[in-house]
Tab-separated table of C-alpha atoms and ligand atoms in Angstrom:
chain	number	residue	atom	x	y	z
D	1	MET	CA	26.972	33.990	-17.917
D	2	LYS	CA	26.841	36.586	-20.707
D	3	SER	CA	24.467	39.514	-20.569
D	4	ASN	CA	24.523	41.030	-24.037
D	5	MET	CA	20.821	41.592	-24.655
D	6	THR	CA	19.680	44.465	-26.802
D	7	PRO	CA	16.416	46.235	-25.871
D	8	ALA	CA	13.291	45.265	-27.807
D	9	GLY	CA	11.982	48.833	-27.486
D	10	MET	CA	11.707	51.735	-25.072
D	11	ALA	CA	9.032	52.421	-22.438
D	12	LYS	CA	8.180	56.070	-21.791
D	13	LEU	CA	7.359	57.264	-18.305
D	14	GLU	CA	6.183	60.772	-17.376
D	15	VAL	CA	7.596	61.775	-13.998
D	16	ASN	CA	7.256	65.290	-12.584
D	17	GLY	CA	6.835	66.747	-16.075
D	18	LYS	CA	9.862	64.901	-17.445
D	19	THR	CA	9.765	62.019	-19.959
D	20	VAL	CA	12.032	59.168	-19.036
D	21	GLU	CA	12.886	56.417	-21.533
D	22	LEU	CA	13.537	52.939	-20.183
D	23	PRO	CA	14.639	49.864	-22.211
D	24	ILE	CA	12.181	46.990	-22.641
D	25	MET	CA	13.990	43.658	-22.451
D	26	LYS	CA	12.639	40.467	-24.034
D	27	GLY	CA	13.413	37.172	-22.349
D	28	VAL	CA	13.337	33.813	-24.138
D	29	ASP	CA	9.926	33.190	-22.572
D	30	GLY	CA	7.648	35.096	-20.205
D	31	PRO	CA	6.563	38.730	-20.041
D	32	ASP	CA	8.785	41.598	-21.176
D	33	VAL	CA	10.780	43.374	-18.497
D	34	ILE	CA	11.275	47.132	-18.182
D	35	ASP	CA	14.829	47.868	-17.130
D	36	VAL	CA	14.488	50.578	-14.473
D	37	ARG	CA	18.191	50.641	-13.525
D	38	THR	CA	18.627	54.223	-14.725
D	39	LEU	CA	15.313	55.553	-13.382
D	40	TYR	CA	16.756	57.196	-10.261
D	41	LYS	CA	19.606	58.725	-12.253
D	42	GLN	CA	17.232	60.060	-14.910
D	43	ALA	CA	14.285	61.175	-12.790
D	44	GLY	CA	15.319	61.004	-9.120
D	45	VAL	CA	12.540	58.556	-8.201
D	46	PHE	CA	12.444	54.931	-7.018
D	47	THR	CA	9.893	52.205	-7.724
D	48	LEU	CA	7.916	50.624	-4.853
D	49	ASP	CA	7.189	46.908	-5.039
D	50	PRO	CA	6.811	45.198	-1.638
D	51	GLY	CA	7.077	41.431	-2.015
D	52	PHE	CA	8.628	41.916	-5.493
D	53	THR	CA	5.414	41.012	-7.323
D	54	SER	CA	6.471	43.021	-10.402
D	55	THR	CA	10.225	43.163	-10.049
D	56	ALA	CA	12.890	40.988	-11.656
D	57	SER	CA	15.925	41.110	-9.379
D	58	CYS	CA	18.339	39.538	-11.866
D	59	GLU	CA	18.826	38.003	-15.284
D	60	SER	CA	18.969	34.200	-15.079
D	61	GLN	CA	19.364	31.247	-17.431
D	62	ILE	CA	18.552	28.456	-14.983
D	63	THR	CA	14.822	28.014	-14.387
D	64	PHE	CA	11.696	29.316	-16.076
D	65	ILE	CA	8.181	29.287	-14.603
D	66	ASP	CA	5.003	30.133	-16.459
D	67	GLY	CA	2.609	30.440	-13.548
D	68	GLU	CA	-0.489	31.000	-15.694
D	69	GLN	CA	0.061	27.785	-17.672
D	70	GLY	CA	1.593	25.785	-14.817
D	71	ARG	CA	4.925	25.188	-16.600
D	72	LEU	CA	8.275	24.709	-14.880
D	73	LEU	CA	11.437	24.288	-16.964
D	74	HIS	CA	15.008	23.716	-15.807
D	75	ARG	CA	17.463	24.857	-18.477
D	76	GLY	CA	14.552	24.401	-20.907
D	77	TYR	CA	13.537	20.867	-19.851
D	78	PRO	CA	9.999	20.396	-18.383
D	79	ILE	CA	10.006	19.238	-14.761
D	80	ASP	CA	7.708	16.262	-15.417
D	81	GLN	CA	10.132	14.896	-18.069
D	82	LEU	CA	13.030	15.293	-15.668
D	83	ALA	CA	11.126	13.665	-12.788
D	84	GLU	CA	10.095	10.770	-15.045
D	85	ASN	CA	13.402	10.100	-16.819
D	86	SER	CA	16.337	11.346	-14.798
D	87	GLY	CA	17.874	11.121	-11.339
D	88	PHE	CA	18.586	13.899	-8.861
D	89	LEU	CA	22.326	14.142	-9.527
D	90	GLU	CA	21.660	14.390	-13.260
D	91	VAL	CA	19.285	17.302	-12.581
D	92	ALA	CA	21.898	18.808	-10.252
D	93	TYR	CA	24.454	18.676	-13.086
D	94	LEU	CA	21.930	20.241	-15.458
D	95	LEU	CA	21.154	23.125	-13.092
D	96	LEU	CA	24.794	23.801	-12.392
D	97	TYR	CA	26.366	23.413	-15.825
D	98	GLY	CA	23.436	24.210	-18.150
D	99	HIS	CA	23.218	20.954	-20.128
D	100	LEU	CA	22.349	17.297	-19.492
D	101	PRO	CA	25.570	15.365	-18.870
D	102	THR	CA	26.936	12.759	-21.275
D	103	GLN	CA	27.596	9.368	-19.694
D	104	SER	CA	31.257	10.189	-19.013
D	105	GLU	CA	30.448	13.664	-17.676
D	106	PHE	CA	27.892	12.120	-15.344
D	107	THR	CA	30.246	9.371	-14.134
D	108	ASP	CA	32.874	11.992	-13.380
D	109	PHE	CA	30.392	14.284	-11.571
D	110	ASP	CA	28.897	11.414	-9.578
D	111	LYS	CA	32.382	10.357	-8.486
D	112	LYS	CA	33.344	13.901	-7.475
D	113	ILE	CA	30.209	14.314	-5.360
D	114	THR	CA	30.650	10.894	-3.777
D	115	MET	CA	34.219	11.763	-2.735
D	116	HIS	CA	32.942	14.546	-0.467
D	117	THR	CA	30.093	12.888	1.437
D	118	MET	CA	31.942	12.642	4.765
D	119	LEU	CA	32.013	15.436	7.340
D	120	HIS	CA	34.976	16.652	9.350
D	121	THR	CA	34.698	14.847	12.696
D	122	GLN	CA	34.756	18.191	14.550
D	123	ILE	CA	31.363	18.981	12.986
D	124	ASP	CA	29.873	16.249	15.167
D	125	SER	CA	30.816	18.126	18.317
D	126	PHE	CA	28.518	20.977	17.238
D	127	PHE	CA	25.553	18.664	17.590
D	128	SER	CA	26.161	17.947	21.249
D	129	GLY	CA	25.677	21.676	21.865
D	130	PHE	CA	22.058	21.463	20.720
D	131	ARG	CA	19.119	20.334	22.847
D	132	ARG	CA	17.706	17.059	21.506
D	133	ASP	CA	14.342	18.754	20.973
D	134	SER	CA	15.779	21.642	18.905
D	135	HIS	CA	13.898	22.177	15.672
D	136	PRO	CA	15.813	20.315	12.932
D	137	MET	CA	15.927	23.500	10.817
D	138	ALA	CA	17.657	25.346	13.670
D	139	MET	CA	20.320	22.620	13.789
D	140	LEU	CA	20.665	22.589	10.007
D	141	ALA	CA	21.054	26.369	9.693
D	142	GLY	CA	23.665	26.330	12.474
D	143	THR	CA	25.727	23.432	11.158
D	144	VAL	CA	25.638	24.606	7.520
D	145	ALA	CA	27.008	27.982	8.656
D	146	ALA	CA	29.594	26.146	10.779
D	147	LEU	CA	30.865	24.325	7.666
D	148	SER	CA	32.210	27.659	6.382
D	149	ALA	CA	34.749	27.601	9.226
D	150	PHE	CA	36.189	24.335	7.870
D	151	TYR	CA	36.745	25.570	4.324
D	152	PRO	CA	38.385	29.023	4.496
D	153	ASP	CA	39.695	28.608	0.912
D	154	ALA	CA	36.134	28.947	-0.388
D	155	MET	CA	36.086	32.509	0.952
D	156	ASP	CA	37.649	33.659	-2.337
D	157	ILE	CA	34.388	33.469	-4.242
D	158	HIS	CA	35.995	34.813	-7.420
D	159	ASP	CA	38.289	31.796	-7.726
D	160	ALA	CA	36.215	29.612	-10.081
D	161	GLU	CA	38.039	26.402	-9.137
D	162	GLN	CA	37.571	26.898	-5.394
D	163	ARG	CA	33.969	27.819	-6.028
D	164	GLU	CA	33.308	24.609	-7.954
D	165	LEU	CA	34.954	22.560	-5.223
D	166	ALA	CA	32.839	24.335	-2.592
D	167	ILE	CA	29.712	23.547	-4.620
D	168	HIS	CA	30.598	19.842	-4.965
D	169	ARG	CA	31.356	19.622	-1.251
D	170	MET	CA	28.078	21.243	-0.296
D	171	ILE	CA	25.944	19.008	-2.565
D	172	ALA	CA	27.704	15.974	-1.086
D	173	LYS	CA	27.652	16.971	2.570
D	174	MET	CA	24.097	18.276	2.823
D	175	PRO	CA	22.460	14.793	3.048
D	176	THR	CA	25.059	13.711	5.634
D	177	LEU	CA	24.325	16.815	7.730
D	178	ALA	CA	20.557	16.439	7.352
D	179	ALA	CA	20.700	12.760	8.370
D	180	ARG	CA	22.770	13.691	11.438
D	181	VAL	CA	20.172	16.310	12.373
D	182	TYR	CA	17.529	13.553	12.314
D	183	LYS	CA	19.620	10.961	14.163
D	184	TYR	CA	20.553	13.506	16.832
D	185	SER	CA	16.915	14.473	17.371
D	186	ILE	CA	15.933	10.836	18.033
D	187	GLY	CA	19.035	9.938	20.042
D	188	GLN	CA	20.439	7.337	17.638
D	189	PRO	CA	24.100	7.038	16.589
D	190	PHE	CA	25.195	8.860	13.446
D	191	VAL	CA	25.493	6.642	10.361
D	192	GLU	CA	28.431	7.298	8.042
D	193	PRO	CA	27.785	7.598	4.273
D	194	ASP	CA	28.168	4.543	2.034
D	195	ASN	CA	29.626	5.634	-1.303
D	196	ASN	CA	28.420	2.484	-3.073
D	197	LEU	CA	24.862	3.743	-2.821
D	198	SER	CA	23.044	6.339	-4.888
D	199	TYR	CA	22.443	9.845	-3.492
D	200	ALA	CA	18.876	9.115	-2.315
D	201	GLU	CA	19.652	5.554	-1.193
D	202	ASN	CA	22.599	6.737	0.846
D	203	PHE	CA	20.491	9.474	2.444
D	204	LEU	CA	17.694	7.082	3.442
D	205	ARG	CA	20.248	4.641	4.846
D	206	MET	CA	21.927	7.379	6.920
D	207	CYS	CA	18.485	8.291	8.290
D	208	PHE	CA	16.917	4.892	8.878
D	209	SER	CA	19.615	2.270	9.401
D	210	VAL	CA	20.790	1.333	12.899
D	211	PRO	CA	23.988	-0.519	13.810
D	212	ALA	CA	22.007	-3.400	15.340
D	213	GLU	CA	20.244	-4.384	12.115
D	214	ARG	CA	20.969	-4.978	8.444
D	215	TYR	CA	19.539	-2.295	6.173
D	216	ALA	CA	18.024	-3.130	2.799
D	217	PRO	CA	17.167	-0.160	0.557
D	218	ASN	CA	13.636	-0.182	-0.865
D	219	PRO	CA	13.707	0.830	-4.590
D	220	VAL	CA	10.201	2.384	-4.506
D	221	LEU	CA	11.057	4.565	-1.505
D	222	THR	CA	14.451	5.440	-2.993
D	223	ARG	CA	12.782	6.529	-6.223
D	224	ALA	CA	10.199	8.557	-4.266
D	225	MET	CA	12.960	10.305	-2.285
D	226	ASP	CA	14.894	10.985	-5.478
D	227	ARG	CA	11.764	12.459	-7.098
D	228	ILE	CA	11.110	14.670	-4.092
D	229	PHE	CA	14.686	15.932	-4.406
D	230	ILE	CA	14.206	16.578	-8.160
D	231	LEU	CA	10.880	18.369	-7.663
D	232	HIS	CA	12.370	20.707	-5.040
D	233	ALA	CA	15.736	21.281	-6.727
D	234	ASP	CA	15.134	24.821	-7.969
D	235	HIS	CA	12.311	27.302	-8.389
D	236	GLU	CA	13.862	30.496	-9.758
D	237	GLN	CA	13.847	33.663	-7.598
D	238	ASN	CA	11.773	32.490	-4.597
D	239	ALA	CA	12.352	33.880	-1.070
D	240	SER	CA	15.191	31.541	-0.055
D	241	THR	CA	16.992	31.749	-3.418
D	242	SER	CA	16.761	35.535	-3.415
D	243	THR	CA	18.079	35.456	0.165
D	244	VAL	CA	21.070	33.368	-0.945
D	245	ARG	CA	21.760	35.717	-3.869
D	246	LEU	CA	21.449	38.776	-1.630
D	247	ALA	CA	23.688	37.332	1.092
D	248	GLY	CA	26.209	36.246	-1.557
D	249	SER	CA	26.167	39.665	-3.244
D	250	SER	CA	28.258	41.071	-0.398
D	251	GLY	CA	30.977	38.485	-1.101
D	252	ALA	CA	30.063	36.303	1.911
D	253	HIS	CA	31.403	32.757	2.270
D	254	PRO	CA	29.179	30.523	0.077
D	255	TYR	CA	28.219	28.220	2.966
D	256	ALA	CA	27.176	31.219	5.065
D	257	SER	CA	24.959	32.327	2.140
D	258	ILE	CA	23.440	28.827	1.919
D	259	SER	CA	22.773	28.940	5.646
D	260	ALA	CA	20.849	32.196	5.089
D	261	GLY	CA	18.791	30.306	2.478
D	262	VAL	CA	18.042	27.564	5.016
D	263	ALA	CA	16.751	30.211	7.447
D	264	SER	CA	14.523	31.767	4.811
D	265	LEU	CA	13.159	28.384	3.732
D	266	TRP	CA	12.089	27.552	7.295
D	267	GLY	CA	8.946	29.724	7.338
D	268	PRO	CA	5.435	28.255	6.877
D	269	SER	CA	4.771	30.436	3.826
D	270	HIS	CA	7.728	28.819	2.054
D	271	GLY	CA	9.488	25.521	2.848
D	272	GLY	CA	7.612	25.015	6.095
D	273	ALA	CA	4.348	24.634	4.191
D	274	ASN	CA	4.614	20.837	3.779
D	275	GLU	CA	4.938	20.449	7.554
D	276	ALA	CA	1.967	22.780	7.992
D	277	ALA	CA	-0.012	20.965	5.256
D	278	LEU	CA	0.368	17.552	6.889
D	279	ASN	CA	-0.476	18.977	10.332
D	280	MET	CA	-3.600	20.493	8.785
D	281	LEU	CA	-4.608	17.192	7.127
D	282	ARG	CA	-4.145	15.426	10.475
D	283	GLU	CA	-6.224	18.071	12.224
D	284	ILE	CA	-9.025	17.621	9.678
D	285	GLY	CA	-8.709	13.871	10.293
D	286	SER	CA	-11.508	12.526	8.092
D	287	ALA	CA	-12.968	13.322	4.673
D	288	ASP	CA	-16.378	14.298	6.154
D	289	ARG	CA	-14.818	17.286	7.983
D	290	VAL	CA	-13.299	18.790	4.838
D	291	GLY	CA	-16.273	21.113	4.146
D	292	GLU	CA	-15.916	22.724	7.561
D	293	TYR	CA	-12.251	23.578	6.904
D	294	VAL	CA	-12.952	24.881	3.410
D	295	GLN	CA	-15.505	27.268	4.992
D	296	LYS	CA	-12.899	28.394	7.536
D	297	ALA	CA	-10.393	29.065	4.728
D	298	LYS	CA	-12.976	31.189	2.911
D	299	ASP	CA	-14.002	33.210	5.954
D	300	PRO	CA	-12.300	36.647	5.694
D	301	SER	CA	-12.481	37.077	9.479
D	302	ASP	CA	-10.574	33.809	10.030
D	303	SER	CA	-6.802	33.828	9.381
D	304	PHE	CA	-6.840	30.072	8.595
D	305	ARG	CA	-5.508	29.146	5.123
D	306	LEU	CA	-5.489	25.810	3.376
D	307	MET	CA	-1.830	24.921	3.665
D	308	GLY	CA	-0.398	23.457	0.467
D	309	PHE	CA	-2.818	25.587	-1.568
D	310	GLY	CA	-2.036	28.706	-3.551
D	311	HIS	CA	1.249	30.008	-4.849
D	312	ARG	CA	2.713	33.412	-5.520
D	313	VAL	CA	3.576	32.459	-9.100
D	314	TYR	CA	1.354	29.511	-10.103
D	315	LYS	CA	-2.159	30.534	-10.990
D	316	ASN	CA	-2.754	27.018	-12.305
D	317	TYR	CA	-2.022	23.494	-11.089
D	318	ASP	CA	1.582	23.343	-9.810
D	319	PRO	CA	3.159	20.824	-12.251
D	320	ARG	CA	5.135	19.355	-9.345
D	321	ALA	CA	1.929	18.584	-7.415
D	322	LYS	CA	0.801	16.153	-10.151
D	323	VAL	CA	4.017	14.104	-9.906
D	324	MET	CA	3.759	14.237	-6.110
D	325	GLN	CA	0.241	12.812	-6.145
D	326	GLU	CA	1.343	9.871	-8.339
D	327	THR	CA	4.350	9.266	-6.085
D	328	ALA	CA	2.121	9.348	-2.966
D	329	ASN	CA	-0.046	6.596	-4.457
D	330	GLU	CA	3.031	4.497	-5.363
D	331	VAL	CA	4.577	4.802	-1.902
D	332	LEU	CA	1.377	4.031	0.012
D	333	ASP	CA	0.738	0.998	-2.255
D	334	GLU	CA	4.297	-0.257	-1.760
D	335	LEU	CA	4.074	0.061	2.013
D	336	ASN	CA	0.503	-1.228	2.003
D	337	ILE	CA	-0.592	1.768	4.029
D	338	LYS	CA	-4.240	2.815	4.068
D	339	ASP	CA	-3.630	6.325	5.313
D	340	PRO	CA	-6.870	8.275	5.903
D	341	ILE	CA	-4.780	11.409	5.432
D	342	LEU	CA	-4.479	10.654	1.707
D	343	ASP	CA	-8.299	10.401	1.502
D	344	VAL	CA	-8.595	13.719	3.337
D	345	ALA	CA	-6.094	15.282	0.897
D	346	LYS	CA	-7.966	13.998	-2.172
D	347	ALA	CA	-11.377	15.088	-0.810
D	348	LEU	CA	-9.991	18.516	0.077
D	349	GLU	CA	-8.423	18.941	-3.343
D	350	LYS	CA	-11.683	17.965	-5.080
D	351	ILE	CA	-13.898	20.306	-3.038
D	352	ALA	CA	-11.471	23.218	-3.241
D	353	LEU	CA	-10.977	22.866	-6.998
D	354	GLU	CA	-14.746	23.090	-7.525
D	355	ASP	CA	-15.357	25.915	-5.057
D	356	GLU	CA	-15.911	29.393	-6.498
D	357	TYR	CA	-13.639	31.061	-3.886
D	358	PHE	CA	-10.647	28.957	-4.920
D	359	VAL	CA	-11.481	29.011	-8.650
D	360	GLU	CA	-11.810	32.810	-8.687
D	361	ARG	CA	-8.474	33.299	-6.908
D	362	LYS	CA	-6.783	30.591	-8.983
D	363	LEU	CA	-5.748	28.658	-5.887
D	364	TYR	CA	-4.494	25.152	-6.736
D	365	PRO	CA	-2.586	22.514	-4.760
D	366	ASN	CA	1.136	23.273	-4.686
D	367	VAL	CA	4.119	20.898	-4.402
D	368	ASP	CA	3.720	20.729	-0.638
D	369	PHE	CA	0.202	19.403	-0.619
D	370	TYR	CA	1.157	15.754	-1.232
D	371	SER	CA	4.838	15.697	-0.301
D	372	GLY	CA	4.026	15.495	3.431
D	373	VAL	CA	1.892	12.388	2.878
D	374	ILE	CA	4.864	10.684	1.160
D	375	LEU	CA	7.471	11.741	3.693
D	376	ASN	CA	5.224	10.671	6.549
D	377	ALA	CA	4.797	7.231	4.944
D	378	ILE	CA	8.570	6.894	4.448
D	379	GLY	CA	8.946	7.494	8.191
D	380	PHE	CA	10.082	11.104	8.595
D	381	PRO	CA	8.564	13.221	11.392
D	382	THR	CA	6.942	16.462	10.203
D	383	THR	CA	9.694	18.610	11.725
D	384	MET	CA	12.170	17.025	9.277
D	385	PHE	CA	10.177	17.908	6.146
D	386	THR	CA	11.721	21.328	5.591
D	387	VAL	CA	15.178	19.845	6.163
D	388	LEU	CA	14.578	17.459	3.236
D	389	PHE	CA	13.433	20.399	1.130
D	390	ALA	CA	16.677	22.179	2.026
D	391	VAL	CA	18.766	19.161	0.968
D	392	ALA	CA	17.121	19.279	-2.456
D	393	ARG	CA	17.107	23.075	-2.839
D	394	THR	CA	20.812	23.330	-2.026
D	395	ILE	CA	21.659	22.647	-5.686
D	396	GLY	CA	19.276	25.403	-6.793
D	397	TRP	CA	20.779	27.839	-4.299
D	398	LEU	CA	24.317	26.929	-5.359
D	399	SER	CA	23.572	27.193	-9.086
D	400	GLN	CA	21.884	30.564	-8.629
D	401	LEU	CA	24.647	31.846	-6.364
D	402	ASN	CA	27.262	30.698	-8.869
D	403	GLU	CA	25.391	32.437	-11.672
D	404	SER	CA	25.140	35.656	-9.673
D	405	ILE	CA	28.861	35.651	-8.868
D	406	GLU	CA	29.689	35.143	-12.571
D	407	ASP	CA	27.276	37.878	-13.698
D	408	PRO	CA	29.274	40.949	-14.803
D	409	ALA	CA	26.253	43.161	-14.005
D	410	ALA	CA	25.995	41.884	-10.410
D	411	ARG	CA	26.353	44.455	-7.626
D	412	ILE	CA	25.738	44.252	-3.916
D	413	GLY	CA	21.967	43.936	-3.422
D	414	ARG	CA	20.678	47.092	-1.835
D	415	PRO	CA	16.923	47.749	-2.153
D	416	ARG	CA	15.621	51.265	-1.544
D	417	GLN	CA	12.558	52.259	0.494
D	418	LEU	CA	9.619	54.614	0.729
D	419	TYR	CA	10.226	56.343	4.043
D	420	THR	CA	7.053	57.093	6.042
D	421	GLY	CA	8.512	57.635	9.525
D	422	ALA	CA	9.000	60.851	11.507
D	423	GLY	CA	10.415	63.894	9.741
D	424	GLN	CA	13.673	65.390	10.993
D	425	ARG	CA	13.327	66.667	14.593
D	426	ASP	CA	15.614	67.902	17.361
D	427	PHE	CA	16.809	65.796	20.276
D	428	VAL	CA	14.936	66.343	23.566
D	429	ALA	CA	16.684	65.776	26.941
D	430	VAL	CA	15.130	62.969	29.026
D	431	ARG	CA	13.864	65.364	31.741
D	432	ASP	CA	11.905	67.368	29.171
D	433	ARG	CA	10.281	64.429	27.328
D	434	VAL	CA	6.528	63.841	27.471
D	435	SER	CA	5.133	60.305	27.210
D	436	GLN	CA	4.153	59.316	23.637
D	437	SER	CA	2.250	56.128	24.601
A	501	LIG	N1	-6.202	29.328	1.585
A	501	LIG	C1	-7.211	30.235	1.532
A	501	LIG	N2	-7.129	31.419	0.896
A	501	LIG	C2	-5.985	31.716	0.283
A	501	LIG	C3	-4.874	30.831	0.282
A	501	LIG	C4	-5.017	29.591	0.962
A	501	LIG	N3	-3.999	28.714	1.008
A	501	LIG	N4	-3.845	31.377	-0.401
A	501	LIG	C5	-4.281	32.571	-0.825
A	501	LIG	N5	-5.575	32.782	-0.428
A	501	LIG	C6	-6.412	33.946	-0.739
A	501	LIG	C7	-6.037	35.151	0.115
A	501	LIG	O1	-6.766	35.201	1.329
A	501	LIG	C8	-6.369	36.276	-0.832
A	501	LIG	O2	-7.780	36.444	-0.817
A	501	LIG	P1	-8.425	37.937	-0.936
A	501	LIG	O3	-8.062	38.392	-2.329
A	501	LIG	O4	-9.881	37.731	-0.735
A	501	LIG	O5	-7.766	38.755	0.137
A	501	LIG	C9	-5.998	35.741	-2.197
A	501	LIG	O6	-6.135	34.315	-2.079
A	501	LIG	C10	-4.590	36.080	-2.653
A	501	LIG	O7	-3.688	35.685	-1.623
A	501	LIG	P2	-2.279	36.372	-1.341
A	501	LIG	O8	-1.865	36.093	0.067
A	501	LIG	O9	-2.318	37.797	-1.791
A	501	LIG	O10	-1.341	35.567	-2.339
A	501	LIG	P3	0.226	35.521	-2.282
A	501	LIG	O11	0.652	35.309	-3.688
A	501	LIG	O12	0.793	36.675	-1.553
A	501	LIG	O13	0.505	34.229	-1.383
A	501	LIG	C11	1.053	32.053	-0.647
A	501	LIG	C12	0.987	33.018	-1.839
A	501	LIG	C13	1.882	32.672	0.509
A	501	LIG	C14	1.768	30.778	-1.077
A	501	LIG	C15	-0.401	31.770	-0.176
A	501	LIG	O14	-1.162	31.212	-1.219
A	501	LIG	C16	-0.431	30.867	1.071
A	501	LIG	O15	-0.310	31.368	2.196
A	501	LIG	N6	-0.607	29.513	0.859
A	501	LIG	C17	-0.553	28.580	1.949
A	501	LIG	C18	0.907	28.318	2.314
A	501	LIG	C19	1.595	27.441	1.295
A	501	LIG	O16	1.081	26.418	0.877
A	501	LIG	N7	2.841	27.857	0.948
A	501	LIG	C20	3.674	27.053	0.027
A	501	LIG	C21	4.094	27.839	-1.149
A	501	LIG	S1	4.953	26.759	-2.227
A	501	LIG	C22	6.520	26.717	-1.696
A	501	LIG	O17	7.040	27.526	-0.989
A	501	LIG	C23	7.332	25.550	-2.127
């Protein structure tokens, strides 16, 4: 990655009677960015931005989001075109290498990934240390971190060849790990990968086949799984990706950094939202109760939120949610399921999109609103939803981590703070202390 941008102008800031000049950088798309790197040096002050609502933490060439317009581009290609026309591994190649692969590049990449789908047999012994009822994300975070112990060569993150190998291994092994997490939680034997199958087909087989029966892949479900992987593949500097970049900035083993991303993804405000959205739809239960829940979501004294609604960046329809809704219809038709949950979801979406509270705050369905309906129909329990998200997002994390390691401007991430605690004071011996509570 090259960072040879020239400033489009200078911003002037008056601080404590001093004028500070800061470069204004112009990206290819999106708002201009004021480069505050020299602010502390010039004026001795920091900026405060909890939640990073106005702060770009890095320069990136991977993904672009226009939240106002509801646009999501990977390396310039709109997400709906990718979801319609390509497969997950093609998108993975695009994110990692910056261009769509030619046929021979794709064949080579596909083969490389396929060669690494198996896990070291010692990894399996980690599973027996977990309780069967452990949350699947706890098992995933633990076993992804454990993988770093098996590949010490990847510790040299500045060796580009080792790094590429580590990336290929991780893309290949993540579905095998995730499927083991599922099989372990339901007490079924682990299913080894079948390299004759596609990425999504192989994953579904490792999750749903049993030794006692023949397994026939269903093309509609395979396509739906592949789409879910594509739609979750990357989303620029979200919480888990920033976590991976930050962990990696210290030079940590790449798999340990990915494990940090898994932990960050787990929360209900991020990757856990699809689990929470489906639980909410189940709790609502029928379309006639939707109004009651919309009222609850609007009540400022009630902490309830419509899960799967709203987004830090999108102030318009999440473009991924549209593809998800279509896929939900396809999957339910294929399986001939009349799921009342889909009716609840559609009724909720309709009411919320017309309600002044949601319109005013620009709250629209996000990618998680319909994905739970699909995953539930395919047969996954809700606790596995975030694990599937992690399988898909692994390529985004790896591409972003790779970019950050290659960035000549990259330094260890070290945010500053506005300190509001006690001022300096002298130590008091325990016998002389008075209670503060
Ligand atoms: N239901 C009801 N009200 C909401 C919702 C919601 N889902 N989301 C935001 N609001 C309201 C807030 O109460 C607030 O109202 P106020 O101005 O009257 O106080 C206003 O909208 C702005 O909300 P913030 O929390 O400031 O928005 P923020 O950008 O910080 O939060 C978030 C974004 C966390 C995604 C939020 O919309 C939310 O909690 N949504 C539900 C969880 C969810 O679906 N997360 C998935 C995100 S997508 C992903 O990770 C793949």
